[in-house]
PDB file of N, CA and C in Angstrom:
ATOM      1  N   MET X   1     -16.135   1.337  -7.153  1.00  0.00           N
ATOM      2  CA  MET X   1     -14.925   0.774  -6.849  1.00  0.00           C
ATOM      3  C   MET X   1     -15.009  -0.020  -5.728  1.00  0.00           C
ATOM      4  N   LYS X   2     -16.076  -0.597  -5.536  1.00  0.00           N
ATOM      5  CA  LYS X   2     -16.495  -1.535  -4.456  1.00  0.00           C
ATOM      6  C   LYS X   2     -15.401  -2.849  -4.336  1.00  0.00           C
ATOM      7  N   GLU X   3     -15.083  -3.397  -5.520  1.00  0.00           N
ATOM      8  CA  GLU X   3     -14.296  -4.599  -5.866  1.00  0.00           C
ATOM      9  C   GLU X   3     -12.763  -4.335  -5.256  1.00  0.00           C
ATOM     10  N   TYR X   4     -12.434  -3.075  -5.386  1.00  0.00           N
ATOM     11  CA  TYR X   4     -11.148  -2.561  -4.982  1.00  0.00           C
ATOM     12  C   TYR X   4     -10.897  -2.067  -3.559  1.00  0.00           C
ATOM     13  N   GLU X   5     -11.878  -2.503  -2.627  1.00  0.00           N
ATOM     14  CA  GLU X   5     -11.686  -1.946  -1.399  1.00  0.00           C
ATOM     15  C   GLU X   5     -10.640  -2.681  -0.630  1.00  0.00           C
ATOM     16  N   ASN X   6     -10.458  -3.984  -0.833  1.00  0.00           N
ATOM     17  CA  ASN X   6      -9.450  -4.864  -0.336  1.00  0.00           C
ATOM     18  C   ASN X   6      -7.905  -4.328  -0.788  1.00  0.00           C
ATOM     19  N   LEU X   7      -7.942  -3.393  -1.539  1.00  0.00           N
ATOM     20  CA  LEU X   7      -6.409  -3.054  -2.148  1.00  0.00           C
ATOM     21  C   LEU X   7      -6.017  -1.900  -1.270  1.00  0.00           C
ATOM     22  N   ASP X   8      -4.650  -1.669  -1.234  1.00  0.00           N
ATOM     23  CA  ASP X   8      -4.197  -0.291  -0.433  1.00  0.00           C
ATOM     24  C   ASP X   8      -4.474   0.758  -1.336  1.00  0.00           C
ATOM     25  N   GLU X   9      -4.313   1.867  -0.657  1.00  0.00           N
ATOM     26  CA  GLU X   9      -4.441   3.188  -1.098  1.00  0.00           C
ATOM     27  C   GLU X   9      -3.793   3.552  -2.506  1.00  0.00           C
ATOM     28  N   LEU X  10      -2.478   3.091  -2.692  1.00  0.00           N
ATOM     29  CA  LEU X  10      -1.557   3.371  -3.722  1.00  0.00           C
ATOM     30  C   LEU X  10      -2.202   2.356  -4.900  1.00  0.00           C
ATOM     31  N   ASP X  11      -2.477   1.256  -4.639  1.00  0.00           N
ATOM     32  CA  ASP X  11      -3.060   0.201  -5.838  1.00  0.00           C
ATOM     33  C   ASP X  11      -4.330   0.984  -6.222  1.00  0.00           C
ATOM     34  N   GLN X  12      -5.171   1.361  -5.428  1.00  0.00           N
ATOM     35  CA  GLN X  12      -6.461   1.821  -5.757  1.00  0.00           C
ATOM     36  C   GLN X  12      -6.083   3.208  -6.675  1.00  0.00           C
ATOM     37  N   SER X  13      -5.268   3.933  -6.094  1.00  0.00           N
ATOM     38  CA  SER X  13      -4.872   5.173  -7.032  1.00  0.00           C
ATOM     39  C   SER X  13      -4.539   4.845  -8.415  1.00  0.00           C
ATOM     40  N   ILE X  14      -3.658   3.908  -8.511  1.00  0.00           N
ATOM     41  CA  ILE X  14      -3.105   3.274  -9.791  1.00  0.00           C
ATOM     42  C   ILE X  14      -4.278   2.949 -10.657  1.00  0.00           C
ATOM     43  N   LEU X  15      -5.330   2.135 -10.063  1.00  0.00           N
ATOM     44  CA  LEU X  15      -6.565   1.740 -10.858  1.00  0.00           C
ATOM     45  C   LEU X  15      -7.381   2.866 -11.369  1.00  0.00           C
ATOM     46  N   HIS X  16      -7.491   3.810 -10.409  1.00  0.00           N
ATOM     47  CA  HIS X  16      -8.261   5.107 -10.710  1.00  0.00           C
ATOM     48  C   HIS X  16      -7.620   5.796 -11.816  1.00  0.00           C
ATOM     49  N   ILE X  17      -6.368   6.160 -11.909  1.00  0.00           N
ATOM     50  CA  ILE X  17      -5.721   6.697 -12.864  1.00  0.00           C
ATOM     51  C   ILE X  17      -5.818   6.059 -14.191  1.00  0.00           C
ATOM     52  N   LEU X  18      -5.604   4.662 -14.181  1.00  0.00           N
ATOM     53  CA  LEU X  18      -5.771   3.946 -15.510  1.00  0.00           C
ATOM     54  C   LEU X  18      -7.086   4.035 -15.953  1.00  0.00           C
ATOM     55  N   SER X  19      -8.119   4.131 -14.964  1.00  0.00           N
ATOM     56  CA  SER X  19      -9.582   4.266 -15.489  1.00  0.00           C
ATOM     57  C   SER X  19      -9.792   5.470 -16.252  1.00  0.00           C
ATOM     58  N   LEU X  20      -8.978   6.539 -16.207  1.00  0.00           N
ATOM     59  CA  LEU X  20      -9.245   7.742 -16.649  1.00  0.00           C
ATOM     60  C   LEU X  20      -8.411   7.930 -18.134  1.00  0.00           C
ATOM     61  N   TYR X  21      -7.783   6.829 -18.551  1.00  0.00           N
ATOM     62  CA  TYR X  21      -6.993   6.769 -19.766  1.00  0.00           C
ATOM     63  C   TYR X  21      -7.162   5.458 -20.576  1.00  0.00           C
ATOM     64  N   GLU X  22      -6.989   5.376 -21.587  1.00  0.00           N
ATOM     65  CA  GLU X  22      -7.116   4.094 -22.420  1.00  0.00           C
ATOM     66  C   GLU X  22      -5.932   3.123 -21.896  1.00  0.00           C
ATOM     67  N   HIS X  23      -4.839   3.832 -22.080  1.00  0.00           N
ATOM     68  CA  HIS X  23      -3.654   3.198 -21.448  1.00  0.00           C
ATOM     69  C   HIS X  23      -2.515   4.211 -21.221  1.00  0.00           C
ATOM     70  N   LEU X  24      -1.486   3.791 -20.368  1.00  0.00           N
ATOM     71  CA  LEU X  24      -0.328   4.651 -20.002  1.00  0.00           C
ATOM     72  C   LEU X  24       0.893   3.997 -19.826  1.00  0.00           C
ATOM     73  N   ASN X  25       2.007   4.765 -20.391  1.00  0.00           N
ATOM     74  CA  ASN X  25       3.362   4.038 -20.154  1.00  0.00           C
ATOM     75  C   ASN X  25       3.602   4.418 -18.647  1.00  0.00           C
ATOM     76  N   LEU X  26       4.741   3.594 -18.255  1.00  0.00           N
ATOM     77  CA  LEU X  26       5.237   3.590 -16.761  1.00  0.00           C
ATOM     78  C   LEU X  26       5.521   5.117 -16.358  1.00  0.00           C
ATOM     79  N   LEU X  27       6.193   5.723 -17.181  1.00  0.00           N
ATOM     80  CA  LEU X  27       6.661   7.160 -16.923  1.00  0.00           C
ATOM     81  C   LEU X  27       5.483   8.139 -16.613  1.00  0.00           C
ATOM     82  N   ARG X  28       4.451   7.985 -17.547  1.00  0.00           N
ATOM     83  CA  ARG X  28       3.362   8.817 -17.365  1.00  0.00           C
ATOM     84  C   ARG X  28       2.451   8.340 -16.115  1.00  0.00           C
ATOM     85  N   LEU X  29       2.427   7.175 -15.851  1.00  0.00           N
ATOM     86  CA  LEU X  29       1.593   6.737 -14.539  1.00  0.00           C
ATOM     87  C   LEU X  29       2.316   7.249 -13.483  1.00  0.00           C
ATOM     88  N   TRP X  30       3.754   7.217 -13.426  1.00  0.00           N
ATOM     89  CA  TRP X  30       4.611   7.729 -12.324  1.00  0.00           C
ATOM     90  C   TRP X  30       4.275   9.055 -12.217  1.00  0.00           C
ATOM     91  N   TYR X  31       4.364   9.742 -13.229  1.00  0.00           N
ATOM     92  CA  TYR X  31       3.976  11.281 -13.059  1.00  0.00           C
ATOM     93  C   TYR X  31       2.648  11.646 -12.615  1.00  0.00           C
ATOM     94  N   GLU X  32       1.477  10.738 -13.168  1.00  0.00           N
ATOM     95  CA  GLU X  32       0.170  11.027 -12.490  1.00  0.00           C
ATOM     96  C   GLU X  32       0.047  10.797 -11.133  1.00  0.00           C
ATOM     97  N   ILE X  33       0.826   9.786 -10.564  1.00  0.00           N
ATOM     98  CA  ILE X  33       0.723   9.268  -9.186  1.00  0.00           C
ATOM     99  C   ILE X  33       1.371  10.489  -8.418  1.00  0.00           C
ATOM    100  N   GLY X  34       2.635  10.978  -8.936  1.00  0.00           N
ATOM    101  CA  GLY X  34       3.184  12.215  -8.244  1.00  0.00           C
ATOM    102  C   GLY X  34       2.346  13.490  -8.234  1.00  0.00           C
ATOM    103  N   GLU X  35       1.365  13.546  -9.124  1.00  0.00           N
ATOM    104  CA  GLU X  35       0.562  14.644  -9.214  1.00  0.00           C
ATOM    105  C   GLU X  35      -0.531  14.522  -8.289  1.00  0.00           C
ATOM    106  N   VAL X  36      -1.024  13.404  -7.933  1.00  0.00           N
ATOM    107  CA  VAL X  36      -1.860  13.342  -6.687  1.00  0.00           C
ATOM    108  C   VAL X  36      -1.252  13.611  -5.477  1.00  0.00           C
ATOM    109  N   GLY X  37       0.058  13.365  -5.168  1.00  0.00           N
ATOM    110  CA  GLY X  37       0.799  13.831  -4.150  1.00  0.00           C
ATOM    111  C   GLY X  37       0.460  13.274  -2.757  1.00  0.00           C
ATOM    112  N   THR X  38      -0.274  12.609  -2.571  1.00  0.00           N
ATOM    113  CA  THR X  38      -0.575  11.958  -1.261  1.00  0.00           C
ATOM    114  C   THR X  38       0.266  10.940  -0.833  1.00  0.00           C
ATOM    115  N   PHE X  39       1.190  10.387  -1.699  1.00  0.00           N
ATOM    116  CA  PHE X  39       2.049   9.175  -1.219  1.00  0.00           C
ATOM    117  C   PHE X  39       3.307   9.603  -1.050  1.00  0.00           C
ATOM    118  N   GLY X  40       3.814  10.809  -1.108  1.00  0.00           N
ATOM    119  CA  GLY X  40       5.180  11.229  -0.930  1.00  0.00           C
ATOM    120  C   GLY X  40       5.988  10.694  -2.200  1.00  0.00           C
ATOM    121  N   PRO X  41       7.432  10.520  -1.982  1.00  0.00           N
ATOM    122  CA  PRO X  41       8.149  10.176  -3.271  1.00  0.00           C
ATOM    123  C   PRO X  41       7.834   8.534  -3.509  1.00  0.00           C
ATOM    124  N   VAL X  42       7.564   8.273  -4.626  1.00  0.00           N
ATOM    125  CA  VAL X  42       7.122   6.854  -5.020  1.00  0.00           C
ATOM    126  C   VAL X  42       8.153   6.560  -6.119  1.00  0.00           C
ATOM    127  N   ARG X  43       8.937   5.564  -6.034  1.00  0.00           N
ATOM    128  CA  ARG X  43       9.997   5.075  -6.856  1.00  0.00           C
ATOM    129  C   ARG X  43       9.282   4.370  -8.185  1.00  0.00           C
ATOM    130  N   LYS X  44       9.929   4.438  -9.689  1.00  0.00           N
ATOM    131  CA  LYS X  44       9.288   3.841 -10.446  1.00  0.00           C
ATOM    132  C   LYS X  44       9.227   2.477 -10.357  1.00  0.00           C
ATOM    133  N   GLN X  45      10.180   1.828  -9.688  1.00  0.00           N
ATOM    134  CA  GLN X  45      10.017   0.464  -9.458  1.00  0.00           C
ATOM    135  C   GLN X  45       9.105  -0.110  -8.617  1.00  0.00           C
ATOM    136  N   GLU X  46       8.810   0.691  -7.681  1.00  0.00           N
ATOM    137  CA  GLU X  46       7.550   0.306  -6.830  1.00  0.00           C
ATOM    138  C   GLU X  46       6.305   0.277  -7.598  1.00  0.00           C
ATOM    139  N   ILE X  47       6.158   1.220  -8.384  1.00  0.00           N
ATOM    140  CA  ILE X  47       4.965   1.148  -9.272  1.00  0.00           C
ATOM    141  C   ILE X  47       4.977   0.054 -10.151  1.00  0.00           C
ATOM    142  N   LEU X  48       5.958  -0.220 -10.799  1.00  0.00           N
ATOM    143  CA  LEU X  48       6.182  -1.419 -11.480  1.00  0.00           C
ATOM    144  C   LEU X  48       5.872  -2.861 -11.014  1.00  0.00           C
ATOM    145  N   ASP X  49       6.339  -2.871  -9.564  1.00  0.00           N
ATOM    146  CA  ASP X  49       5.993  -3.901  -8.647  1.00  0.00           C
ATOM    147  C   ASP X  49       4.521  -3.864  -8.491  1.00  0.00           C
ATOM    148  N   ARG X  50       3.865  -2.817  -8.388  1.00  0.00           N
ATOM    149  CA  ARG X  50       2.506  -2.853  -8.022  1.00  0.00           C
ATOM    150  C   ARG X  50       1.842  -3.259  -9.381  1.00  0.00           C
ATOM    151  N   LEU X  51       2.101  -2.793 -10.338  1.00  0.00           N
ATOM    152  CA  LEU X  51       1.455  -3.211 -11.576  1.00  0.00           C
ATOM    153  C   LEU X  51       1.633  -4.582 -11.857  1.00  0.00           C
ATOM    154  N   SER X  52       2.679  -5.213 -11.504  1.00  0.00           N
ATOM    155  CA  SER X  52       3.027  -6.660 -11.631  1.00  0.00           C
ATOM    156  C   SER X  52       1.827  -7.293 -10.835  1.00  0.00           C
ATOM    157  N   SER X  53       1.741  -6.898  -9.508  1.00  0.00           N
ATOM    158  CA  SER X  53       0.690  -7.452  -8.642  1.00  0.00           C
ATOM    159  C   SER X  53      -0.621  -7.384  -9.118  1.00  0.00           C
ATOM    160  N   LEU X  54      -0.746  -6.268  -9.646  1.00  0.00           N
ATOM    161  CA  LEU X  54      -2.382  -5.975 -10.221  1.00  0.00           C
ATOM    162  C   LEU X  54      -2.583  -6.787 -11.337  1.00  0.00           C
ATOM    163  N   VAL X  55      -1.497  -7.094 -12.313  1.00  0.00           N
ATOM    164  CA  VAL X  55      -1.821  -8.031 -13.253  1.00  0.00           C
ATOM    165  C   VAL X  55      -2.076  -9.468 -12.994  1.00  0.00           C
ATOM    166  N   ASN X  56      -1.446  -9.915 -11.964  1.00  0.00           N
ATOM    167  CA  ASN X  56      -1.493 -11.231 -11.192  1.00  0.00           C
ATOM    168  C   ASN X  56      -2.888 -11.405 -10.555  1.00  0.00           C
ATOM    169  N   LYS X  57      -3.523 -10.192 -10.378  1.00  0.00           N
ATOM    170  CA  LYS X  57      -4.814 -10.194  -9.826  1.00  0.00           C
ATOM    171  C   LYS X  57      -5.954 -10.044 -10.894  1.00  0.00           C
ATOM    172  N   GLY X  58      -5.418  -9.945 -12.064  1.00  0.00           N
ATOM    173  CA  GLY X  58      -6.412  -9.970 -13.258  1.00  0.00           C
ATOM    174  C   GLY X  58      -6.856  -8.448 -13.316  1.00  0.00           C
ATOM    175  N   LEU X  59      -6.541  -7.504 -13.042  1.00  0.00           N
ATOM    176  CA  LEU X  59      -6.985  -6.107 -13.008  1.00  0.00           C
ATOM    177  C   LEU X  59      -6.442  -5.142 -14.008  1.00  0.00           C
ATOM    178  N   VAL X  60      -5.302  -5.384 -14.227  1.00  0.00           N
ATOM    179  CA  VAL X  60      -4.334  -4.717 -15.201  1.00  0.00           C
ATOM    180  C   VAL X  60      -3.791  -5.513 -16.229  1.00  0.00           C
ATOM    181  N   LYS X  61      -3.525  -4.948 -17.371  1.00  0.00           N
ATOM    182  CA  LYS X  61      -2.789  -5.735 -18.662  1.00  0.00           C
ATOM    183  C   LYS X  61      -1.699  -4.842 -18.920  1.00  0.00           C
ATOM    184  N   CYS X  62      -0.776  -5.641 -19.220  1.00  0.00           N
ATOM    185  CA  CYS X  62       0.388  -4.899 -20.044  1.00  0.00           C
ATOM    186  C   CYS X  62       0.332  -5.274 -21.433  1.00  0.00           C
ATOM    187  N   ILE X  63       0.481  -4.003 -22.150  1.00  0.00           N
ATOM    188  CA  ILE X  63       0.287  -4.019 -23.599  1.00  0.00           C
ATOM    189  C   ILE X  63       1.717  -3.634 -24.170  1.00  0.00           C
ATOM    190  N   ASP X  64       2.188  -4.658 -25.070  1.00  0.00           N
ATOM    191  CA  ASP X  64       3.753  -4.626 -25.613  1.00  0.00           C
ATOM    192  C   ASP X  64       3.389  -3.890 -27.092  1.00  0.00           C
ATOM    193  N   LEU X  65       3.794  -2.769 -27.245  1.00  0.00           N
ATOM    194  CA  LEU X  65       3.931  -1.811 -28.456  1.00  0.00           C
ATOM    195  C   LEU X  65       4.978  -2.313 -29.444  1.00  0.00           C
ATOM    196  N   GLY X  66       5.952  -3.046 -28.812  1.00  0.00           N
ATOM    197  CA  GLY X  66       7.112  -3.356 -29.860  1.00  0.00           C
ATOM    198  C   GLY X  66       8.284  -2.239 -29.444  1.00  0.00           C
ATOM    199  N   ASN X  67       9.536  -2.614 -29.845  1.00  0.00           N
ATOM    200  CA  ASN X  67      10.565  -1.700 -29.560  1.00  0.00           C
ATOM    201  C   ASN X  67      10.797  -1.441 -28.122  1.00  0.00           C
ATOM    202  N   GLY X  68      10.255  -2.290 -27.160  1.00  0.00           N
ATOM    203  CA  GLY X  68      10.489  -2.111 -25.728  1.00  0.00           C
ATOM    204  C   GLY X  68       9.469  -0.951 -25.194  1.00  0.00           C
ATOM    205  N   GLU X  69       8.531  -0.797 -25.897  1.00  0.00           N
ATOM    206  CA  GLU X  69       7.500   0.230 -25.387  1.00  0.00           C
ATOM    207  C   GLU X  69       6.437  -0.632 -24.853  1.00  0.00           C
ATOM    208  N   MET X  70       6.161  -0.402 -23.549  1.00  0.00           N
ATOM    209  CA  MET X  70       5.103  -1.020 -22.931  1.00  0.00           C
ATOM    210  C   MET X  70       4.149  -0.012 -22.411  1.00  0.00           C
ATOM    211  N   ARG X  71       2.649  -0.356 -22.450  1.00  0.00           N
ATOM    212  CA  ARG X  71       1.737   0.279 -21.866  1.00  0.00           C
ATOM    213  C   ARG X  71       0.898  -0.484 -21.012  1.00  0.00           C
ATOM    214  N   TRP X  72       0.285   0.181 -19.855  1.00  0.00           N
ATOM    215  CA  TRP X  72      -0.444  -0.398 -18.939  1.00  0.00           C
ATOM    216  C   TRP X  72      -1.992   0.039 -19.053  1.00  0.00           C
ATOM    217  N   ALA X  73      -3.030  -0.874 -18.960  1.00  0.00           N
ATOM    218  CA  ALA X  73      -4.352  -0.454 -19.138  1.00  0.00           C
ATOM    219  C   ALA X  73      -5.319  -1.278 -18.166  1.00  0.00           C
ATOM    220  N   LEU X  74      -6.206  -0.668 -17.794  1.00  0.00           N
ATOM    221  CA  LEU X  74      -7.308  -1.459 -16.829  1.00  0.00           C
ATOM    222  C   LEU X  74      -8.077  -2.483 -17.596  1.00  0.00           C
ATOM    223  N   ILE X  75      -8.230  -3.631 -17.109  1.00  0.00           N
ATOM    224  CA  ILE X  75      -8.807  -4.654 -17.655  1.00  0.00           C
ATOM    225  C   ILE X  75     -10.217  -4.433 -17.740  1.00  0.00           C
ATOM    226  N   LYS X  76     -10.652  -4.084 -16.494  1.00  0.00           N
ATOM    227  CA  LYS X  76     -12.304  -3.873 -16.378  1.00  0.00           C
ATOM    228  C   LYS X  76     -12.389  -2.655 -15.683  1.00  0.00           C
ATOM    229  N   LYS X  77     -13.032  -1.788 -16.248  1.00  0.00           N
ATOM    230  CA  LYS X  77     -13.347  -0.255 -15.582  1.00  0.00           C
ATOM    231  C   LYS X  77     -14.437  -0.636 -14.395  1.00  0.00           C
ATOM    232  N   PRO X  78     -14.157   0.005 -13.231  1.00  0.00           N
ATOM    233  CA  PRO X  78     -15.163  -0.116 -12.347  1.00  0.00           C
ATOM    234  C   PRO X  78     -16.523   0.556 -12.711  1.00  0.00           C
ATOM    235  N   GLU X  79     -17.580  -0.096 -12.195  1.00  0.00           N
ATOM    236  CA  GLU X  79     -19.046   0.170 -12.374  1.00  0.00           C
ATOM    237  C   GLU X  79     -19.379   1.268 -11.326  1.00  0.00           C
TER     238      GLU X  79
END
């Protein structure tokens, strides 16, 4: 995860969680972050904002499954 060292802890946690799954919806990702428990209460909107930022950095992609269902996936798994 060397290339992710310049990201803050929450962004790194999001990337780590996504690396464990093929893809996750926002609710499941929010739940997984809550399970980590080190960030206190995190709003879904904050996670969505973080995901958008990670998309802009080319680290995460949004998968549109249709009918308004979106999933998030890591573009490149860490070596």
